């Protein structure tokens, strides 16, 4: 199972949970499982986050693959100048 | 055409390979147009029957708008259209949509482009007119009657957080904090990052230093003001020409604000005279479109420099608190920071990114950063190179320097001892991928600059900076012409030389001469979606798209050659700009050049096009280390930067001159931020220095030649190893210069800018035994 770490303000919507393990293969599956498990998450929360999978950062990529032993961090979305 | 998020492998293998074009200093394709004055910028388009648009702006920092009477302006001869808040439909509350780099709150945006209930900052647009000439437009503005109820205002972020502060937006709820219902606030958001337990870490420290800092808002100071030409027709279709960093993003914003189908708006980006993040948003463009829609004539609008300063986003000013602990042998045990950033009149300061970057150049077991996004009565901030990071890292890198001094350790060795590497947990959470932090620090340490002696009275400072870099949606097309030359169509605005770098990767992949590739920026109808130019993304993401388009083109070329020879396509290879038969077919088959295949393409199947669209991921983060020497005029407080060296990891420099230019430009903007630039307000919240005479950016005589060192630690997610380079160079200068001043004077400055009056006051105070100046 992948290790999921919620950073920033997400844990305010996950009953204080900041780390968990989930059986997910893609970012889309991750988002769906999080939304199901924590209905308090804002409906558009996935638009506000970047996802780091083993150190590589993804934005707006539902089908990026998550391995069973991956470490996944949800971060605030990144924009530049 | 290929359409995949898989990065094409291409011919690049990162570093260590000899390329024909990649890594060379080729002549820039836009050079002749720019030095001869042919290049067309935002204000250079002229259309028949074109009107001139002008904006009436609020003279007040904070005021209710009771009424707006435009009747006299509308009656003036030569006036063709007048617009106010009533010409824009309100956007639904919570209408936050992904658009461009970030999600956009269109309810805020519609209020920012044209004030509704309140004017929220001096310069806030109240109304706009279109007339047959500028004189009549200006006269019309003077005839508009606005009934304001002036309200108390607040500019300082700490004052804005206090209870009893004037409230900017009465319905604001703080994201990230518990807030009692009905309690009004200017705090838009609280964020927190980190890991470990800072209390445990500080208990392990031999030395702990805690400091507070302030920074002032600074403008991107692009030389070309915002300008556009809009033309709407009676059937609801429109065209827009503008100076922007992202014409697809501008199209989306304008279509949303005007209630248009996105595809009915065709947008073309002009050449751009600087943006640095400040042209990722829209100001005039929705107004010009609304005026044109009302007048059914084209409308040109261009800001004055004064309008640019009063009404467009600078980056945040901030109040910063930093505490760092370390052992006497130079190991950092804990790092803690609280960052309070001005957002302007609407939420959206870059404090989250500042908080993430604040301690990124260090591998830490115990770290925490807390950030606050605070509304004040100033124009909404806009992105500025590495948004948020320079502010935070100014404070953290100042404290790191001070703590290295206290324990008697060389500041670069101190940083090297604590530097992150691949697999290190970043201060904001994830483990780092392949990075070059240590390599840049070592290159700075070993550079002649760092090894050279200082003259009497001079000081030397160093600082390290970090920026994430990003990818994003990008499309590119290669159209083969009948003579074998290739048109490269891009949808990313060329801010910093990407027509050159992307052409070079195309030529490298195709194996043809660079002068056979002609790059151009297409309008929004020419290609699939392209995210804006920002976040140091285009040579990275655009490079992946171009390599993919070249591979797509090569696939078709091989297919045509196989048909020509009547052999399986698997027995054709592409090398050095020609198709070659392989696997025993070579005896009677001379290679077919690109020109030969192009000449007969009509007979072999028709036009040959290579295209690729991607949402690029895996941008490689970039670290940079700056070394700066300063001299100080002790009688005036004037600081002279006498030598400056930028060392930064580029992954792979496709065009080294452009990379060096990015390094130099970031350093120079940082020198201005450090030494002179600030917004000065009067007691009514009105900006007093809205022009380049009083808002002092560096000029050539203020800076030495900026030396550069390109470190190349290849980013494995890019075919040529590219990392973005445009953001990181502005992160270290403020701390590096402050550290150099501390070295020269023995005075630790904690407030920006370190302008002559402030430095002189500090020198005088130091004579009275003060060691910290403000």
Coordinates of C-alpha atoms in Angstrom, one line a residue, chain B residues 103-105 108-109 112 120-121 220 281 283 310-315 342-349 373 376-383:
Chain B
X103 CA -7.1 28.0 -9.6
X104 CA -8.9 31.3 -10.2
X105 CA -11.6 32.9 -8.2
X108 CA -12.6 38.2 -7.2
X109 CA -11.3 38.7 -10.7
X112 CA -10.4 43.4 -9.6
X120 CA -10.3 48.5 -2.7
X121 CA -7.0 50.3 -3.5
X220 CA 8.2 43.3 -11.6
X281 CA -3.2 38.1 -15.3
X283 CA -6.4 44.0 -16.3
X310 CA -0.9 51.9 -9.0
X311 CA -3.1 49.2 -10.5
X312 CA -1.1 46.1 -11.3
X313 CA 0.3 43.5 -9.0
X314 CA 3.7 43.8 -7.4
X315 CA 4.8 41.0 -5.2
X342 CA 0.5 41.0 1.9
X343 CA -2.0 39.7 -0.7
X344 CA -3.4 43.0 -1.8
X345 CA -7.1 43.5 -1.9
X346 CA -7.9 39.9 -2.8
X347 CA -6.6 36.6 -1.4
X348 CA -3.7 35.0 -3.2
X349 CA -0.2 36.0 -1.9
X373 CA -2.1 35.4 3.5
X376 CA -4.5 45.0 2.6
X377 CA -5.6 48.0 0.5
X378 CA -3.2 47.6 -2.3
X379 CA -3.5 46.2 -5.8
X380 CA -3.7 42.4 -5.7
X381 CA -0.3 40.9 -5.9
X382 CA 0.8 39.1 -9.0
X383 CA 3.4 36.5 -9.6

